[in-house]
mmCIF file of C-alpha atoms in Angstrom:
data_model
loop_
_atom_site.group_PDB
_atom_site.id
_atom_site.type_symbol
_atom_site.label_atom_id
_atom_site.label_comp_id
_atom_site.label_asym_id
_atom_site.label_seq_id
_atom_site.Cartn_x
_atom_site.Cartn_y
_atom_site.Cartn_z
ATOM 1 C CA MET A 1275 279.304 199.352 88.129
ATOM 2 C CA THR A 1276 279.692 203.093 87.653
ATOM 3 C CA SER A 1277 280.815 204.535 84.319
ATOM 4 C CA GLU A 1278 284.522 205.407 84.350
ATOM 5 C CA LEU A 1279 283.510 208.775 82.902
ATOM 6 C CA TYR A 1280 281.262 209.569 85.861
ATOM 7 C CA ILE A 1281 282.830 210.425 89.192
ATOM 8 C CA PRO A 1282 280.080 211.493 91.635
ATOM 9 C CA ARG A 1283 280.574 214.778 93.439
ATOM 10 C CA LYS A 1284 279.983 214.939 97.184
ATOM 11 C CA HIS A 1285 276.264 215.649 97.001
ATOM 12 C CA GLN A 1286 275.702 213.182 94.172
ATOM 13 C CA ALA A 1287 277.374 210.476 96.234
ATOM 14 C CA GLU A 1288 275.137 211.340 99.201
ATOM 15 C CA ILE A 1289 272.082 210.956 97.011
ATOM 16 C CA GLU A 1290 273.220 207.646 95.530
ATOM 17 C CA ALA A 1291 273.805 206.269 99.014
ATOM 18 C CA GLY A 1292 270.339 207.280 100.190
ATOM 19 C CA MET A 1293 268.016 206.650 97.261
ATOM 20 C CA ALA A 1294 264.999 204.393 97.712
ATOM 21 C CA ARG A 1295 262.628 202.732 95.281
ATOM 22 C CA PHE A 1296 260.949 206.123 94.841
ATOM 23 C CA SER A 1297 263.117 209.228 95.175
ATOM 24 C CA VAL A 1298 262.542 212.952 94.643
ATOM 25 C CA LEU A 1299 265.400 215.418 94.121
ATOM 26 C CA VAL A 1300 264.684 219.150 94.111
ATOM 27 C CA CYS A 1301 267.930 220.786 93.044
ATOM 28 C CA HIS A 1302 269.209 224.141 91.903
ATOM 29 C CA ARG A 1303 270.297 224.762 88.337
ATOM 30 C CA ARG A 1304 273.679 223.282 87.331
ATOM 31 C CA PHE A 1305 273.611 220.849 90.234
ATOM 32 C CA GLY A 1306 274.291 217.847 88.016
ATOM 33 C CA LYS A 1307 270.980 216.051 88.490
ATOM 34 C CA THR A 1308 270.695 215.014 84.828
ATOM 35 C CA VAL A 1309 274.149 213.422 84.834
ATOM 36 C CA LEU A 1310 273.364 211.632 88.092
ATOM 37 C CA SER A 1311 270.080 210.307 86.700
ATOM 38 C CA VAL A 1312 271.476 209.137 83.368
ATOM 39 C CA ASN A 1313 274.191 207.215 85.158
ATOM 40 C CA ARG A 1314 271.704 205.608 87.501
ATOM 41 C CA LEU A 1315 269.808 204.272 84.483
ATOM 42 C CA ILE A 1316 273.016 203.018 82.844
ATOM 43 C CA ARG A 1317 274.193 201.323 86.031
ATOM 44 C CA ALA A 1318 270.812 199.657 86.561
ATOM 45 C CA ALA A 1319 270.743 198.422 82.966
ATOM 46 C CA ARG A 1320 274.224 196.929 83.198
ATOM 47 C CA GLU A 1321 273.820 195.349 86.620
ATOM 48 C CA THR A 1322 270.295 193.940 86.306
ATOM 49 C CA LYS A 1323 269.571 190.265 86.794
ATOM 50 C CA LEU A 1324 266.154 190.621 85.176
ATOM 51 C CA PRO A 1325 265.583 189.506 81.610
ATOM 52 C CA ASP A 1326 264.754 192.276 79.138
ATOM 53 C CA TRP A 1327 265.196 195.085 81.665
ATOM 54 C CA ARG A 1328 263.502 198.311 80.529
ATOM 55 C CA GLY A 1329 264.383 201.840 81.587
ATOM 56 C CA ALA A 1330 262.942 205.199 80.539
ATOM 57 C CA TYR A 1331 264.034 208.817 80.727
ATOM 58 C CA ILE A 1332 261.017 211.116 80.435
ATOM 59 C CA ALA A 1333 261.377 214.818 79.725
ATOM 60 C CA PRO A 1334 258.484 217.287 79.341
ATOM 61 C CA LEU A 1335 258.920 217.250 75.563
ATOM 62 C CA TYR A 1336 260.390 214.604 73.274
ATOM 63 C CA LYS A 1337 262.532 217.311 71.698
ATOM 64 C CA GLN A 1338 263.917 218.204 75.130
ATOM 65 C CA ALA A 1339 264.831 214.589 75.793
ATOM 66 C CA LYS A 1340 266.760 214.473 72.532
ATOM 67 C CA THR A 1341 268.486 217.821 73.086
ATOM 68 C CA VAL A 1342 269.383 217.443 76.758
ATOM 69 C CA VAL A 1343 269.781 213.731 77.419
ATOM 70 C CA TRP A 1344 270.573 211.768 74.258
ATOM 71 C CA ASP A 1345 274.187 212.874 73.877
ATOM 72 C CA GLU A 1346 274.740 212.441 77.637
ATOM 73 C CA LEU A 1347 273.414 208.884 77.469
ATOM 74 C CA LYS A 1348 275.765 207.981 74.626
ATOM 75 C CA ARG A 1349 278.689 209.690 76.324
ATOM 76 C CA TYR A 1350 278.329 207.899 79.652
ATOM 77 C CA CYS A 1351 277.740 204.572 77.938
ATOM 78 C CA GLY A 1352 281.235 205.095 76.477
ATOM 79 C CA LEU A 1353 280.306 205.462 72.821
ATOM 80 C CA GLY A 1354 283.460 205.278 70.744
ATOM 81 C CA THR A 1355 285.400 203.423 73.429
ATOM 82 C CA ASP A 1356 286.074 199.752 74.110
ATOM 83 C CA ALA A 1357 283.938 200.027 77.258
ATOM 84 C CA CYS A 1358 280.752 200.719 75.307
ATOM 85 C CA ASP A 1359 278.366 197.763 75.581
ATOM 86 C CA ALA A 1360 275.349 199.406 73.950
ATOM 87 C CA LYS A 1361 274.024 200.041 70.481
ATOM 88 C CA PHE A 1362 272.122 203.256 69.765
ATOM 89 C CA ASN A 1363 268.978 203.697 67.713
ATOM 90 C CA GLU A 1364 268.865 207.343 66.652
ATOM 91 C CA THR A 1365 265.316 207.133 65.346
ATOM 92 C CA GLU A 1366 263.804 205.823 68.591
ATOM 93 C CA LEU A 1367 266.358 207.435 70.968
ATOM 94 C CA ARG A 1368 267.084 203.993 72.357
ATOM 95 C CA ALA A 1369 270.141 202.294 73.830
ATOM 96 C CA ASP A 1370 270.232 198.484 73.624
ATOM 97 C CA PHE A 1371 272.716 196.757 75.927
ATOM 98 C CA ALA A 1372 274.473 193.453 75.321
ATOM 99 C CA ASN A 1373 272.591 191.793 78.208
ATOM 100 C CA GLY A 1374 269.184 192.594 76.681
ATOM 101 C CA ALA A 1375 268.516 195.685 78.795
ATOM 102 C CA ARG A 1376 267.203 198.815 77.101
ATOM 103 C CA ILE A 1377 266.970 202.529 77.914
ATOM 104 C CA ARG A 1378 264.673 204.722 75.872
ATOM 105 C CA LEU A 1379 263.916 208.472 75.913
ATOM 106 C CA PHE A 1380 260.365 209.812 75.907
ATOM 107 C CA GLY A 1381 258.443 213.072 76.034
ATOM 108 C CA ALA A 1382 255.493 213.659 78.370
ATOM 109 C CA GLU A 1383 253.538 215.886 75.967
ATOM 110 C CA ASN A 1384 251.416 212.910 74.929
ATOM 111 C CA PRO A 1385 250.920 210.807 78.074
ATOM 112 C CA ASP A 1386 248.732 208.205 76.409
ATOM 113 C CA SER A 1387 251.563 207.269 74.051
ATOM 114 C CA LEU A 1388 253.411 205.899 77.081
ATOM 115 C CA ARG A 1389 250.691 203.413 77.982
ATOM 116 C CA GLY A 1390 250.921 199.668 77.486
ATOM 117 C CA MET A 1391 254.571 199.126 78.461
ATOM 118 C CA TYR A 1392 256.273 197.738 81.515
ATOM 119 C CA LEU A 1393 259.188 199.548 83.108
ATOM 120 C CA ASP A 1394 261.873 198.567 85.610
ATOM 121 C CA GLY A 1395 263.343 202.023 86.145
ATOM 122 C CA VAL A 1396 262.258 205.507 85.133
ATOM 123 C CA VAL A 1397 263.609 209.023 85.492
ATOM 124 C CA PHE A 1398 261.258 212.024 85.327
ATOM 125 C CA ASP A 1399 263.207 215.176 84.412
ATOM 126 C CA GLU A 1400 261.739 218.677 84.992
ATOM 127 C CA VAL A 1401 258.634 217.195 86.585
ATOM 128 C CA ALA A 1402 257.249 220.692 87.206
ATOM 129 C CA GLN A 1403 256.535 220.980 83.486
ATOM 130 C CA MET A 1404 254.596 217.690 83.212
ATOM 131 C CA PRO A 1405 250.971 216.719 83.803
ATOM 132 C CA TYR A 1406 250.690 214.966 87.165
ATOM 133 C CA ARG A 1407 248.687 212.155 85.592
ATOM 134 C CA VAL A 1408 251.733 210.985 83.621
ATOM 135 C CA TRP A 1409 252.932 209.555 86.918
ATOM 136 C CA THR A 1410 249.717 208.392 88.555
ATOM 137 C CA GLU A 1411 247.805 207.083 85.540
ATOM 138 C CA VAL A 1412 250.516 205.924 83.172
ATOM 139 C CA ILE A 1413 253.932 205.248 84.681
ATOM 140 C CA ARG A 1414 253.067 204.081 88.204
ATOM 141 C CA PRO A 1415 251.039 201.108 86.885
ATOM 142 C CA ALA A 1416 253.854 200.297 84.431
ATOM 143 C CA LEU A 1417 256.235 199.796 87.380
ATOM 144 C CA SER A 1418 253.996 197.353 89.225
ATOM 145 C CA ASP A 1419 254.717 194.128 87.340
ATOM 146 C CA ARG A 1420 258.364 193.911 88.371
ATOM 147 C CA LEU A 1421 258.453 196.408 91.248
ATOM 148 C CA GLY A 1422 260.313 199.018 89.255
ATOM 149 C CA TRP A 1423 261.777 202.242 90.664
ATOM 150 C CA ALA A 1424 261.250 205.916 89.841
ATOM 151 C CA LEU A 1425 263.447 208.981 90.292
ATOM 152 C CA PHE A 1426 261.922 212.464 90.022
ATOM 153 C CA ILE A 1427 264.248 215.406 89.449
ATOM 154 C CA GLY A 1428 263.581 219.069 88.858
ATOM 155 C CA THR A 1429 263.633 222.702 89.897
ATOM 156 C CA PRO A 1430 260.441 224.270 91.299
ATOM 157 C CA GLN A 1431 258.052 226.241 89.151
ATOM 158 C CA GLY A 1432 255.255 226.888 91.620
ATOM 159 C CA LYS A 1433 252.846 224.342 93.064
ATOM 160 C CA ASN A 1434 252.399 221.694 90.387
ATOM 161 C CA ALA A 1435 253.339 218.070 89.714
ATOM 162 C CA LEU A 1436 256.821 218.336 91.218
ATOM 163 C CA TRP A 1437 255.471 219.948 94.360
ATOM 164 C CA ARG A 1438 252.717 217.338 94.730
ATOM 165 C CA ILE A 1439 255.176 214.484 94.356
ATOM 166 C CA TRP A 1440 257.662 216.204 96.675
ATOM 167 C CA GLU A 1441 255.029 216.684 99.375
ATOM 168 C CA SER A 1442 253.696 213.131 99.134
ATOM 169 C CA GLY A 1443 257.239 211.761 99.145
ATOM 170 C CA ARG A 1444 258.165 213.720 102.265
ATOM 171 C CA ALA A 1445 255.156 212.232 104.046
ATOM 172 C CA ASP A 1446 256.063 208.648 103.100
ATOM 173 C CA PRO A 1447 258.902 207.050 105.105
ATOM 174 C CA ASP A 1448 259.586 204.629 102.250
ATOM 175 C CA TRP A 1449 260.504 207.452 99.871
ATOM 176 C CA PHE A 1450 263.794 209.337 99.650
ATOM 177 C CA THR A 1451 263.551 213.127 99.296
ATOM 178 C CA ALA A 1452 266.315 215.705 99.171
ATOM 179 C CA MET A 1453 266.558 219.417 98.389
ATOM 180 C CA TYR A 1454 269.784 221.153 97.417
ATOM 181 C CA ARG A 1455 269.953 224.960 97.287
ATOM 182 C CA ALA A 1456 272.788 226.851 95.607
ATOM 183 C CA SER A 1457 273.485 228.794 98.807
ATOM 184 C CA GLU A 1458 274.203 225.494 100.563
ATOM 185 C CA THR A 1459 276.007 223.251 98.064
ATOM 186 C CA GLY A 1460 278.951 225.462 97.073
ATOM 187 C CA ILE A 1461 278.828 224.031 93.537
ATOM 188 C CA ILE A 1462 278.368 227.403 91.851
ATOM 189 C CA ASP A 1463 280.954 230.111 92.448
ATOM 190 C CA PRO A 1464 279.653 232.737 94.914
ATOM 191 C CA ASP A 1465 280.530 235.564 92.541
ATOM 192 C CA GLU A 1466 278.470 233.903 89.818
ATOM 193 C CA LEU A 1467 275.522 233.609 92.194
ATOM 194 C CA LYS A 1468 275.831 237.286 93.090
ATOM 195 C CA ALA A 1469 275.861 238.204 89.420
ATOM 196 C CA ALA A 1470 272.831 236.036 88.744
ATOM 197 C CA SER A 1471 270.944 237.607 91.650
ATOM 198 C CA ARG A 1472 271.586 241.059 90.193
ATOM 199 C CA GLU A 1473 270.446 240.110 86.721
ATOM 200 C CA MET A 1474 267.386 238.028 87.667
ATOM 201 C CA SER A 1475 264.261 239.084 89.494
ATOM 202 C CA PRO A 1476 264.146 238.007 93.166
ATOM 203 C CA GLU A 1477 261.381 235.531 92.307
ATOM 204 C CA GLU A 1478 263.351 234.004 89.442
ATOM 205 C CA TYR A 1479 266.491 233.691 91.550
ATOM 206 C CA GLU A 1480 264.655 232.099 94.482
ATOM 207 C CA GLN A 1481 263.024 229.611 92.132
ATOM 208 C CA GLU A 1482 266.046 228.626 90.045
ATOM 209 C CA PHE A 1483 268.817 228.706 92.628
ATOM 210 C CA GLU A 1484 267.126 228.472 96.042
ATOM 211 C CA CYS A 1485 264.481 225.876 95.132
ATOM 212 C CA SER A 1486 261.513 227.947 96.271
ATOM 213 C CA PHE A 1487 258.137 226.477 95.397
ATOM 214 C CA THR A 1488 256.460 229.769 96.294
ATOM 215 C CA ALA A 1489 258.676 232.354 94.634
ATOM 216 C CA ALA A 1490 257.159 231.643 91.229
ATOM 217 C CA ILE A 1491 253.662 232.634 92.347
ATOM 218 C CA ARG A 1492 253.164 235.915 90.554
ATOM 219 C CA GLY A 1493 251.834 238.669 92.760
ATOM 220 C CA ALA A 1494 252.086 236.623 95.977
ATOM 221 C CA TYR A 1495 251.958 238.853 99.045
ATOM 222 C CA PHE A 1496 253.811 236.540 101.406
ATOM 223 C CA GLY A 1497 255.644 234.157 99.055
ATOM 224 C CA SER A 1498 259.149 235.345 99.909
ATOM 225 C CA LEU A 1499 258.397 235.480 103.640
ATOM 226 C CA MET A 1500 257.046 231.932 103.644
ATOM 227 C CA GLY A 1501 260.052 230.881 101.584
ATOM 228 C CA GLU A 1502 262.290 232.326 104.291
ATOM 229 C CA ALA A 1503 260.314 230.404 106.914
ATOM 230 C CA ASP A 1504 260.998 227.194 104.970
ATOM 231 C CA LYS A 1505 264.711 227.896 104.605
ATOM 232 C CA GLU A 1506 265.088 228.865 108.265
ATOM 233 C CA GLY A 1507 263.371 225.699 109.460
ATOM 234 C CA ARG A 1508 260.353 227.522 110.877
ATOM 235 C CA VAL A 1509 257.883 225.217 109.118
ATOM 236 C CA THR A 1510 258.395 222.094 111.153
ATOM 237 C CA ASP A 1511 256.991 220.127 114.097
ATOM 238 C CA VAL A 1512 255.671 222.725 116.574
ATOM 239 C CA PRO A 1513 253.874 221.069 119.501
ATOM 240 C CA ALA A 1514 251.694 223.218 121.731
ATOM 241 C CA ASP A 1515 253.133 224.146 125.111
ATOM 242 C CA ARG A 1516 250.410 222.993 127.489
ATOM 243 C CA THR A 1517 251.489 225.560 130.099
ATOM 244 C CA LEU A 1518 250.702 228.491 127.795
ATOM 245 C CA PRO A 1519 247.365 229.701 126.461
ATOM 246 C CA VAL A 1520 246.415 229.158 122.837
ATOM 247 C CA HIS A 1521 244.888 232.177 121.129
ATOM 248 C CA THR A 1522 242.574 231.773 118.158
ATOM 249 C CA ALA A 1523 241.810 234.055 115.233
ATOM 250 C CA TRP A 1524 238.718 233.524 113.090
ATOM 251 C CA ASP A 1525 237.337 234.399 109.713
ATOM 252 C CA LEU A 1526 233.637 233.647 110.060
ATOM 253 C CA GLY A 1527 231.771 232.538 106.963
ATOM 254 C CA MET A 1528 228.113 231.791 106.521
ATOM 255 C CA SER A 1529 227.631 229.944 103.234
ATOM 256 C CA ASP A 1530 231.388 229.707 102.655
ATOM 257 C CA SER A 1531 234.363 228.716 104.789
ATOM 258 C CA THR A 1532 235.198 229.563 108.374
ATOM 259 C CA ALA A 1533 238.902 229.486 109.165
ATOM 260 C CA ILE A 1534 240.560 229.339 112.600
ATOM 261 C CA TRP A 1535 244.236 229.726 113.493
ATOM 262 C CA PHE A 1536 245.580 228.508 116.849
ATOM 263 C CA VAL A 1537 248.604 230.525 118.020
ATOM 264 C CA GLN A 1538 250.757 230.672 121.145
ATOM 265 C CA ALA A 1539 252.820 233.719 122.130
ATOM 266 C CA ARG A 1540 256.204 232.401 123.197
ATOM 267 C CA PRO A 1541 259.043 234.135 125.081
ATOM 268 C CA GLY A 1542 261.270 236.403 123.031
ATOM 269 C CA GLY A 1543 258.531 237.753 120.809
ATOM 270 C CA ARG A 1544 258.049 234.497 118.906
ATOM 271 C CA TYR A 1545 254.733 232.976 117.869
ATOM 272 C CA ALA A 1546 254.072 229.252 117.664
ATOM 273 C CA VAL A 1547 251.311 228.620 115.133
ATOM 274 C CA VAL A 1548 250.294 225.206 116.402
ATOM 275 C CA ASP A 1549 247.066 224.384 114.599
ATOM 276 C CA TYR A 1550 244.597 225.370 111.897
ATOM 277 C CA TYR A 1551 241.023 224.393 111.114
ATOM 278 C CA GLU A 1552 238.679 225.194 108.248
ATOM 279 C CA ALA A 1553 235.187 224.008 107.354
ATOM 280 C CA THR A 1554 232.266 225.119 105.210
ATOM 281 C CA GLY A 1555 228.579 225.575 105.939
ATOM 282 C CA MET A 1556 228.744 224.756 109.642
ATOM 283 C CA GLY A 1557 227.183 226.631 112.569
ATOM 284 C CA LEU A 1558 229.041 228.113 115.497
ATOM 285 C CA ASP A 1559 228.126 225.113 117.630
ATOM 286 C CA HIS A 1560 230.300 222.987 115.338
ATOM 287 C CA TYR A 1561 233.306 225.238 115.905
ATOM 288 C CA ALA A 1562 232.694 225.287 119.645
ATOM 289 C CA ARG A 1563 232.992 221.512 119.584
ATOM 290 C CA VAL A 1564 236.212 221.804 117.561
ATOM 291 C CA LEU A 1565 237.695 223.999 120.296
ATOM 292 C CA ASP A 1566 236.689 221.496 122.966
ATOM 293 C CA GLU A 1567 238.075 218.551 120.978
ATOM 294 C CA ARG A 1568 241.425 220.286 120.528
ATOM 295 C CA GLY A 1569 241.707 220.475 124.322
ATOM 296 C CA TYR A 1570 243.914 223.544 124.483
ATOM 297 C CA LYS A 1571 243.972 226.041 127.343
ATOM 298 C CA TYR A 1572 242.561 229.042 125.528
ATOM 299 C CA GLY A 1573 243.447 232.694 125.772
ATOM 300 C CA SER A 1574 241.920 235.227 123.406
ATOM 301 C CA HIS A 1575 239.505 234.477 120.564
ATOM 302 C CA ILE A 1576 239.757 237.158 117.898
ATOM 303 C CA ALA A 1577 236.982 237.788 115.394
ATOM 304 C CA PRO A 1578 236.301 240.319 112.603
ATOM 305 C CA HIS A 1579 234.208 243.405 113.287
ATOM 306 C CA ASP A 1580 231.209 242.113 111.314
ATOM 307 C CA ILE A 1581 230.565 239.455 113.959
ATOM 308 C CA ARG A 1582 228.305 242.081 115.572
ATOM 309 C CA VAL A 1583 225.911 242.065 112.600
ATOM 310 C CA ARG A 1584 222.561 240.523 113.493
ATOM 311 C CA GLU A 1585 221.265 237.677 111.361
ATOM 312 C CA LEU A 1586 217.856 238.126 109.760
ATOM 313 C CA GLY A 1587 216.649 234.667 110.692
ATOM 314 C CA THR A 1588 217.396 234.762 114.421
ATOM 315 C CA GLY A 1589 217.687 238.469 115.160
ATOM 316 C CA LYS A 1590 220.897 237.648 117.026
ATOM 317 C CA SER A 1591 224.475 238.424 116.096
ATOM 318 C CA ARG A 1592 227.048 235.691 115.862
ATOM 319 C CA LEU A 1593 228.794 237.482 118.695
ATOM 320 C CA GLU A 1594 225.777 236.767 120.938
ATOM 321 C CA ILE A 1595 225.476 233.187 119.698
ATOM 322 C CA ALA A 1596 229.169 232.577 120.367
ATOM 323 C CA ARG A 1597 228.834 233.983 123.867
ATOM 324 C CA SER A 1598 225.957 231.601 124.566
ATOM 325 C CA LEU A 1599 228.304 228.769 123.542
ATOM 326 C CA GLY A 1600 230.980 230.000 125.948
ATOM 327 C CA ILE A 1601 233.211 231.731 123.391
ATOM 328 C CA ARG A 1602 233.988 235.354 124.224
ATOM 329 C CA PHE A 1603 235.454 237.145 121.264
ATOM 330 C CA VAL A 1604 237.875 240.029 121.009
ATOM 331 C CA ILE A 1605 236.903 242.238 118.062
ATOM 332 C CA ALA A 1606 239.760 242.989 115.696
ATOM 333 C CA PRO A 1607 240.060 246.615 114.587
ATOM 334 C CA ASN A 1608 238.330 247.442 111.315
ATOM 335 C CA ILE A 1609 241.281 248.754 109.315
ATOM 336 C CA PRO A 1610 242.018 248.779 105.563
ATOM 337 C CA VAL A 1611 242.916 245.390 104.111
ATOM 338 C CA GLN A 1612 246.296 246.625 102.918
ATOM 339 C CA ASP A 1613 247.193 247.723 106.438
ATOM 340 C CA GLY A 1614 246.259 244.264 107.648
ATOM 341 C CA ILE A 1615 248.442 242.689 104.951
ATOM 342 C CA ASN A 1616 251.340 244.834 106.115
ATOM 343 C CA ALA A 1617 250.692 243.673 109.677
ATOM 344 C CA VAL A 1618 250.918 240.045 108.534
ATOM 345 C CA ARG A 1619 254.188 240.806 106.754
ATOM 346 C CA ALA A 1620 255.577 242.255 109.982
ATOM 347 C CA LEU A 1621 254.408 239.238 112.004
ATOM 348 C CA LEU A 1622 255.489 236.336 109.777
ATOM 349 C CA PRO A 1623 259.254 236.527 110.487
ATOM 350 C CA ALA A 1624 258.470 235.823 114.161
ATOM 351 C CA CYS A 1625 256.246 232.810 113.433
ATOM 352 C CA TRP A 1626 256.958 229.080 113.613
ATOM 353 C CA PHE A 1627 254.339 226.861 111.930
ATOM 354 C CA ASP A 1628 253.419 223.279 112.656
ATOM 355 C CA GLU A 1629 253.964 221.707 109.248
ATOM 356 C CA ARG A 1630 251.326 218.987 109.552
ATOM 357 C CA ARG A 1631 248.464 220.536 111.510
ATOM 358 C CA CYS A 1632 248.690 223.903 109.742
ATOM 359 C CA ALA A 1633 249.300 222.568 106.221
ATOM 360 C CA PRO A 1634 246.166 224.008 104.524
ATOM 361 C CA GLY A 1635 246.638 227.398 106.170
ATOM 362 C CA ILE A 1636 250.321 227.493 105.282
ATOM 363 C CA GLU A 1637 249.518 226.865 101.636
ATOM 364 C CA ALA A 1638 246.953 229.656 101.706
ATOM 365 C CA LEU A 1639 249.548 232.093 103.069
ATOM 366 C CA ARG A 1640 251.954 231.040 100.333
ATOM 367 C CA HIS A 1641 249.430 231.481 97.520
ATOM 368 C CA TYR A 1642 247.552 234.619 98.609
ATOM 369 C CA ARG A 1643 248.105 237.101 95.816
ATOM 370 C CA ARG A 1644 247.009 240.250 94.101
ATOM 371 C CA THR A 1645 244.390 240.270 91.371
ATOM 372 C CA PHE A 1646 245.902 240.332 87.899
ATOM 373 C CA ASN A 1647 244.337 242.672 85.374
ATOM 374 C CA GLU A 1648 244.630 240.840 82.044
ATOM 375 C CA ARG A 1649 243.592 243.882 80.018
ATOM 376 C CA MET A 1650 246.195 246.141 81.607
ATOM 377 C CA GLY A 1651 248.805 243.393 81.911
ATOM 378 C CA ASP A 1652 249.524 244.321 85.516
ATOM 379 C CA PHE A 1653 248.478 243.534 89.079
ATOM 380 C CA ALA A 1654 245.693 245.438 90.795
ATOM 381 C CA ALA A 1655 246.127 246.926 94.253
ATOM 382 C CA HIS A 1656 243.655 244.535 95.910
ATOM 383 C CA PRO A 1657 243.937 240.812 96.670
ATOM 384 C CA LEU A 1658 242.284 238.065 94.676
ATOM 385 C CA HIS A 1659 239.353 236.475 96.497
ATOM 386 C CA ASP A 1660 239.773 232.721 96.187
ATOM 387 C CA TRP A 1661 240.350 229.648 98.358
ATOM 388 C CA THR A 1662 243.221 231.385 100.154
ATOM 389 C CA SER A 1663 241.175 234.322 101.411
ATOM 390 C CA HIS A 1664 239.575 232.820 104.526
ATOM 391 C CA ALA A 1665 242.796 231.506 106.025
ATOM 392 C CA VAL A 1666 244.664 234.729 105.302
ATOM 393 C CA ASP A 1667 241.836 236.931 106.585
ATOM 394 C CA ALA A 1668 241.837 234.991 109.855
ATOM 395 C CA PHE A 1669 245.611 235.383 110.146
ATOM 396 C CA ARG A 1670 245.245 239.069 109.349
ATOM 397 C CA TYR A 1671 242.782 239.452 112.229
ATOM 398 C CA PHE A 1672 245.338 237.896 114.551
ATOM 399 C CA ALA A 1673 248.062 240.228 113.277
ATOM 400 C CA VAL A 1674 245.988 243.355 113.931
ATOM 401 C CA GLY A 1675 243.918 242.145 116.878
ATOM 402 C CA PHE A 1676 246.289 240.392 119.265
ATOM 403 C CA ARG A 1677 248.292 242.350 121.823
ATOM 404 C CA GLN A 1678 250.589 240.997 124.468
ATOM 405 C CA PRO A 1679 250.290 242.623 127.912
ATOM 406 C CA GLY A 1680 252.286 245.822 128.128
ATOM 407 C CA THR A 1681 252.640 246.315 124.354
ATOM 408 C CA GLY A 1682 249.916 248.911 123.937
ATOM 409 C CA PRO A 1683 246.174 249.217 124.196
ATOM 410 C CA ARG A 1684 244.318 245.987 123.914
ATOM 411 C CA PRO A 1685 241.735 245.592 121.157
ATOM 412 C CA ALA A 1686 238.105 246.410 121.801
ATOM 413 C CA THR A 1687 236.480 243.407 123.439
ATOM 414 C CA ALA A 1688 233.063 241.949 123.363
ATOM 415 C CA ASP A 1689 233.030 241.465 127.118
ATOM 416 C CA ASN A 1690 234.225 243.946 129.716
ATOM 417 C CA ASP A 1691 235.572 241.250 131.983
ATOM 418 C CA TYR A 1692 237.857 239.807 129.303
ATOM 419 C CA HIS A 1693 241.517 239.306 130.172
ATOM 420 C CA PRO A 1694 243.855 238.639 127.227
ATOM 421 C CA PHE A 1695 245.582 235.682 128.875
ATOM 422 C CA GLY A 1696 242.663 234.277 130.824
ATOM 423 C CA ARG A 1697 240.906 231.093 129.934
ATOM 424 C CA ASN A 1698 237.574 232.225 128.484
ATOM 425 C CA ARG A 1699 236.371 229.089 126.873
#
């Protein structure tokens, strides 16, 4: 039974028809996700056949739950009308229904205070502002006794609890996931959206209204470009075309990571980024085996200029070792890092990424960012060296080192008999 005060809009009705035991909704501001969630709790409490049904609405802070949700809960229960079948405890922010069911509001600022209860239904609001362990350590076990359900709602704020739950939910066929952007729903007047876009920074607008998980990454070099790839459906299932060569681009580490991108040049100036691999502390023989195991028909293998440096232990360069393993490298031009970053920016709009096989590399491209100078309160001109660097450096070498036939001089090669589209592995 739906509250007479709640008439679902089109998108809310779609969600209600599709929800599963575990559901994740990533929605723009003013979508109506709080109203939808409150009414789902009320409906479940009224319609349950279980004795002593227990529902919870969890906000990041207890104060937020009281400010945002408490009045909505009373309103949609019909407080002050003959239809109201609940009594309200103002001290505990609790609604007790005539059939013994109960809905209570909580804050996530003290996760341990939520332990020790069982729950039949729970709503997490603004999950991005909560510790991830509230779900995994506290609430998920509380749902096990009676196979309770959970609904996660929120707007992105970078890669945090909401993103982790969103990604895991998308990978699980038993979960329901949905994303609603303001540019697609038509809920907010277009003139209001235009005004908001003028008054907010591009990153703030993309986060709040276009549901971008990457826009909130301060100083990100490629955040907006990867966000566009998401919106345009270019991060998806991209199988390799077995009739075309696969080109690889490497960032070669010694004690740290080696990263390899696998890319196909497709007709029309498009690039299919079909695979990615990264490992730490392995020799070139390991990566040669990786190439063989992938089974692609290879074209060019692009490496950084320092592959020519001879190692003290062997007196050989990694270029020579690779050649002995059957890998003939093209040497990417040694140009300033910023020029390489600009080359990546120019290349990304033409790229389609395989969402599953390239997942770690995609996340690195999204997070790669400038160093922040805390003392000056501003970003430096150079990138931060962290876990993202190897994947992005390898992609940068592809951007500056790969040339299609007829598009200009080919890069310097390690072998005079190299042909950019020949199989040299």
